[in-house]
Amino acid sequence: MAQSILRLEGIARDFYDGKQLRRVLKKTDLEIFPAEFTVIAGPSGSGKTTLMTIMGLVLQPSEGTIYIGTKKIATYSDSELANLRMRNFGFVFQQAELIPALSVVENLLIAAGVQGGSISSALKEKALALLESFGLKQYSQVKAQKLSTGQKQRVAIGRALVNDPKVLLCDEPTSALDSESSTIVLDTLKRLSKDSSRGVVMVTHDPRVFPYADRLIKIEDGGIMYDSRSEGAN
């Protein structure tokens, strides 16, 4: 088996609800592997989004250790964590969160622009190649506000891939889509997960997603209740 690209050891998270400290994510061990589409499913409030935001170094755990490859993520400043996120993770959210007045290709390149570097011709070519692979190259100069919801979500996936992340983290990306658009987005994510250097993780409560998963994890009440990778899983 390939070495994991992301590993969580004993990760837990507590929140203070104004009256008491409440554990919303129980101690969790989890490894994410390249070339695998991992789906984390659970109802609202189950802890799946908390788990994903910790995986992406957006939220710090109350307990436990995170490894990216063999690198232990210990005490880092906010700017150091931001750099780790940009180098290692791509994020796709429930809403595409595109900038309406910018063109499709400009939205795709915005992650590189945020880093403060100049946008090279090679990066522009890469962005156009991503759009072509998603069937959207003809829309490269169209303002994002003119796209359909499904097209916007595919652009958001392209934007998340521009910096070649090791892990693509997707938070309910199909929940606002109709069946046809959802199928297109899921087919895209499934294809992307076959890249031998990248893992794709998606959190959802949508059972339409389950058949696409190489690995299905179900989470309830802040703990993993089922993992299809586990020996003896049905």
Short mmCIF file of C-alpha atoms in Angstrom, two decimals:
data_model
loop_
_atom_site.label_atom_id
_atom_site.label_comp_id
_atom_site.label_asym_id
_atom_site.label_seq_id
_atom_site.Cartn_x
_atom_site.Cartn_y
_atom_site.Cartn_z
CA MET A 1 0.00 0.00 0.00
CA ALA A 2 1.19 3.53 -0.76
CA GLN A 3 2.35 5.75 2.06
CA SER A 4 -0.36 8.05 3.36
CA ILE A 5 -0.16 11.69 2.31
CA LEU A 6 -2.07 12.87 5.38
CA ARG A 7 -2.29 11.24 8.80
CA LEU A 8 -4.25 12.17 11.91
CA GLU A 9 -3.32 10.58 15.23
CA GLY A 10 -5.63 10.97 18.21
CA ILE A 11 -7.23 14.12 16.81
CA ALA A 12 -10.03 15.60 18.93
CA ARG A 13 -11.76 18.97 19.11
CA ASP A 14 -13.59 20.72 21.93
CA PHE A 15 -15.80 23.80 21.70
CA TYR A 16 -17.09 26.01 24.48
CA ASP A 17 -20.84 26.52 23.99
CA GLY A 18 -21.10 29.37 26.48
CA LYS A 19 -21.81 27.12 29.43
CA GLN A 20 -19.46 24.16 29.19
CA LEU A 21 -16.72 22.63 27.14
CA ARG A 22 -18.21 20.17 24.66
CA ARG A 23 -16.32 17.55 22.65
CA VAL A 24 -17.59 17.69 19.07
CA LEU A 25 -14.92 15.43 17.61
CA LYS A 26 -13.80 12.37 19.56
CA LYS A 27 -10.24 11.08 19.40
CA THR A 28 -9.80 10.03 15.79
CA ASP A 29 -7.08 8.22 13.83
CA LEU A 30 -7.28 8.60 10.06
CA GLU A 31 -4.97 8.23 7.07
CA ILE A 32 -5.59 9.61 3.59
CA PHE A 33 -3.93 7.92 0.63
CA PRO A 34 -3.07 9.06 -2.90
CA ALA A 35 -5.16 7.90 -5.86
CA GLU A 36 -8.17 7.37 -3.60
CA PHE A 37 -11.57 9.09 -3.45
CA THR A 38 -12.51 9.13 0.23
CA VAL A 39 -16.07 10.10 1.14
CA ILE A 40 -16.83 11.10 4.74
CA ALA A 41 -20.57 10.96 5.29
CA GLY A 42 -22.76 11.92 8.20
CA PRO A 43 -25.77 14.00 9.21
CA SER A 44 -25.59 17.68 10.08
CA GLY A 45 -23.76 18.15 13.36
CA SER A 46 -21.99 14.79 13.18
CA GLY A 47 -18.51 16.34 13.20
CA LYS A 48 -17.58 15.70 9.57
CA THR A 49 -16.95 19.36 8.68
CA THR A 50 -14.94 19.87 11.88
CA LEU A 51 -12.83 16.86 10.89
CA MET A 52 -12.25 18.25 7.40
CA THR A 53 -11.29 21.73 8.58
CA ILE A 54 -8.74 20.16 10.95
CA MET A 55 -7.41 18.02 8.10
CA GLY A 56 -6.91 21.17 6.04
CA LEU A 57 -5.08 23.01 8.85
CA VAL A 58 -7.87 25.59 9.04
CA LEU A 59 -8.87 24.59 12.58
CA GLN A 60 -6.41 23.43 15.20
CA PRO A 61 -7.24 20.27 17.14
CA SER A 62 -7.62 20.32 20.91
CA GLU A 63 -5.62 17.09 21.05
CA GLY A 64 -3.62 14.93 18.70
CA THR A 65 -1.06 15.21 15.93
CA ILE A 66 -1.25 15.84 12.18
CA TYR A 67 1.32 14.61 9.68
CA ILE A 68 1.65 15.65 6.04
CA GLY A 69 3.61 12.75 4.62
CA THR A 70 6.25 12.23 7.28
CA LYS A 71 6.27 15.89 8.37
CA LYS A 72 4.80 16.47 11.81
CA ILE A 73 2.69 19.63 12.04
CA ALA A 74 3.59 21.01 15.44
CA THR A 75 3.61 24.64 16.60
CA TYR A 76 3.34 26.94 13.60
CA SER A 77 2.45 30.60 13.24
CA ASP A 78 -0.66 31.60 11.29
CA SER A 79 1.46 32.61 8.30
CA GLU A 80 3.36 29.31 8.35
CA LEU A 81 0.08 27.39 8.48
CA ALA A 82 -1.24 29.46 5.57
CA ASN A 83 1.83 28.53 3.52
CA LEU A 84 1.39 24.85 4.39
CA ARG A 85 -2.26 25.04 3.29
CA MET A 86 -1.39 26.67 -0.02
CA ARG A 87 1.32 24.12 -0.81
CA ASN A 88 -0.59 21.02 0.24
CA PHE A 89 -4.35 21.54 0.05
CA GLY A 90 -7.01 22.59 -2.40
CA PHE A 91 -10.48 23.47 -1.13
CA VAL A 92 -13.87 23.17 -2.84
CA PHE A 93 -16.91 24.41 -0.95
CA GLN A 94 -20.68 24.01 -1.13
CA GLN A 95 -20.93 27.32 -2.97
CA ALA A 96 -18.33 27.96 -5.67
CA GLU A 97 -17.45 31.38 -4.19
CA LEU A 98 -16.22 32.75 -7.51
CA ILE A 99 -15.71 36.47 -8.04
CA PRO A 100 -18.61 37.35 -10.41
CA ALA A 101 -16.91 40.26 -12.21
CA LEU A 102 -13.76 38.29 -13.05
CA SER A 103 -13.46 35.99 -16.03
CA VAL A 104 -13.39 32.22 -15.60
CA VAL A 105 -9.63 32.01 -16.18
CA GLU A 106 -9.02 34.92 -13.79
CA ASN A 107 -10.98 33.09 -11.10
CA LEU A 108 -8.92 29.99 -11.76
CA LEU A 109 -5.68 31.91 -11.27
CA ILE A 110 -6.72 33.83 -8.18
CA ALA A 111 -5.08 31.38 -5.78
CA ALA A 112 -1.72 32.02 -7.41
CA GLY A 113 -2.35 35.77 -7.36
CA VAL A 114 -3.15 35.75 -3.65
CA GLN A 115 0.32 34.38 -2.99
CA GLY A 116 1.75 37.61 -4.33
CA GLY A 117 3.73 36.12 -7.19
CA SER A 118 3.47 37.09 -10.83
CA ILE A 119 1.34 34.82 -13.00
CA SER A 120 3.57 33.17 -15.58
CA SER A 121 2.57 32.17 -19.07
CA ALA A 122 3.11 28.53 -18.03
CA LEU A 123 0.58 28.94 -15.21
CA LYS A 124 -1.93 30.51 -17.60
CA GLU A 125 -1.44 27.58 -19.97
CA LYS A 126 -2.00 25.20 -17.09
CA ALA A 127 -5.23 26.99 -16.14
CA LEU A 128 -6.51 26.75 -19.70
CA ALA A 129 -5.58 23.06 -19.82
CA LEU A 130 -7.56 22.46 -16.62
CA LEU A 131 -10.56 24.26 -18.11
CA GLU A 132 -10.27 22.16 -21.26
CA SER A 133 -10.18 18.96 -19.19
CA PHE A 134 -13.44 20.09 -17.54
CA GLY A 135 -15.05 20.99 -20.88
CA LEU A 136 -14.98 24.70 -20.07
CA LYS A 137 -12.16 26.15 -22.16
CA GLN A 138 -14.62 28.01 -24.40
CA TYR A 139 -15.78 29.93 -21.31
CA SER A 140 -12.30 31.07 -20.25
CA GLN A 141 -12.94 34.77 -20.95
CA VAL A 142 -16.61 34.74 -19.87
CA LYS A 143 -17.50 36.50 -16.62
CA ALA A 144 -18.14 33.98 -13.84
CA GLN A 145 -21.56 35.46 -13.15
CA LYS A 146 -22.79 34.16 -16.52
CA LEU A 147 -22.08 30.49 -15.75
CA SER A 148 -24.56 27.90 -14.53
CA THR A 149 -24.25 26.63 -10.97
CA GLY A 150 -22.69 23.36 -12.15
CA GLN A 151 -20.18 25.17 -14.37
CA LYS A 152 -19.20 27.43 -11.47
CA GLN A 153 -18.51 24.41 -9.30
CA ARG A 154 -16.23 22.90 -11.94
CA VAL A 155 -14.34 26.20 -12.17
CA ALA A 156 -13.98 26.12 -8.37
CA ILE A 157 -12.45 22.64 -8.64
CA GLY A 158 -10.02 23.92 -11.27
CA ARG A 159 -9.08 26.83 -9.02
CA ALA A 160 -8.33 24.39 -6.20
CA LEU A 161 -6.02 22.39 -8.50
CA VAL A 162 -3.91 25.21 -9.92
CA ASN A 163 -1.24 24.86 -7.22
CA ASP A 164 -1.04 21.03 -7.50
CA PRO A 165 -2.32 20.21 -3.99
CA LYS A 166 -1.53 16.86 -2.40
CA VAL A 167 -5.06 16.67 -1.01
CA LEU A 168 -8.26 18.07 -2.49
CA LEU A 169 -10.81 18.73 0.29
CA CYS A 170 -14.42 19.11 -0.82
CA ASP A 171 -17.19 20.27 1.53
CA GLU A 172 -20.66 19.31 0.22
CA PRO A 173 -19.82 20.42 -3.37
CA THR A 174 -22.89 18.71 -4.90
CA SER A 175 -25.57 19.65 -2.35
CA ALA A 176 -26.78 22.69 -4.34
CA LEU A 177 -26.64 20.97 -7.74
CA ASP A 178 -29.30 19.21 -9.78
CA SER A 179 -28.78 15.54 -10.67
CA GLU A 180 -27.12 16.19 -14.03
CA SER A 181 -24.67 18.78 -12.67
CA SER A 182 -23.98 16.62 -9.63
CA THR A 183 -23.08 13.67 -11.85
CA ILE A 184 -20.67 15.81 -13.88
CA VAL A 185 -18.95 17.14 -10.75
CA LEU A 186 -18.70 13.67 -9.18
CA ASP A 187 -17.31 12.19 -12.40
CA THR A 188 -14.73 15.00 -12.39
CA LEU A 189 -13.71 14.35 -8.78
CA LYS A 190 -13.53 10.59 -9.39
CA ARG A 191 -11.25 11.14 -12.38
CA LEU A 192 -9.05 13.52 -10.40
CA SER A 193 -8.71 10.98 -7.59
CA LYS A 194 -6.91 8.60 -9.94
CA ASP A 195 -3.85 10.89 -9.91
CA SER A 196 -1.20 8.82 -8.12
CA SER A 197 0.13 11.85 -6.23
CA ARG A 198 -3.20 13.22 -4.95
CA GLY A 199 -5.96 12.21 -2.59
CA VAL A 200 -9.53 13.50 -2.87
CA VAL A 201 -11.66 13.80 0.26
CA MET A 202 -15.31 14.81 0.24
CA VAL A 203 -17.66 15.35 3.17
CA THR A 204 -21.36 14.98 2.44
CA HIS A 205 -24.75 13.84 3.66
CA ASP A 206 -25.84 13.07 0.07
CA PRO A 207 -26.18 9.29 -0.56
CA ARG A 208 -25.90 9.90 -4.33
CA VAL A 209 -22.17 10.32 -3.71
CA PHE A 210 -21.57 6.92 -2.11
CA PRO A 211 -21.23 4.81 -5.30
CA TYR A 212 -18.34 7.03 -6.42
CA ALA A 213 -16.27 6.42 -3.28
CA ASP A 214 -13.20 4.20 -3.23
CA ARG A 215 -13.46 4.46 0.52
CA LEU A 216 -16.55 5.35 2.54
CA ILE A 217 -16.34 6.63 6.11
CA LYS A 218 -19.45 7.28 8.18
CA ILE A 219 -19.28 9.60 11.16
CA GLU A 220 -21.88 10.11 13.90
CA ASP A 221 -21.79 12.04 17.17
CA GLY A 222 -18.20 13.10 16.59
CA GLY A 223 -16.78 9.62 15.99
CA ILE A 224 -16.07 7.32 13.06
CA MET A 225 -18.67 4.54 13.13
CA TYR A 226 -17.78 2.83 9.84
CA ASP A 227 -14.77 2.76 7.53
CA SER A 228 -14.94 0.57 4.45
CA ARG A 229 -11.15 0.23 4.57
CA SER A 230 -11.31 -1.47 7.96
CA GLU A 231 -10.93 -5.22 8.04
CA GLY A 232 -14.29 -6.90 8.17
CA ALA A 233 -16.31 -3.85 7.04
CA ASN A 234 -19.53 -4.80 5.30
#
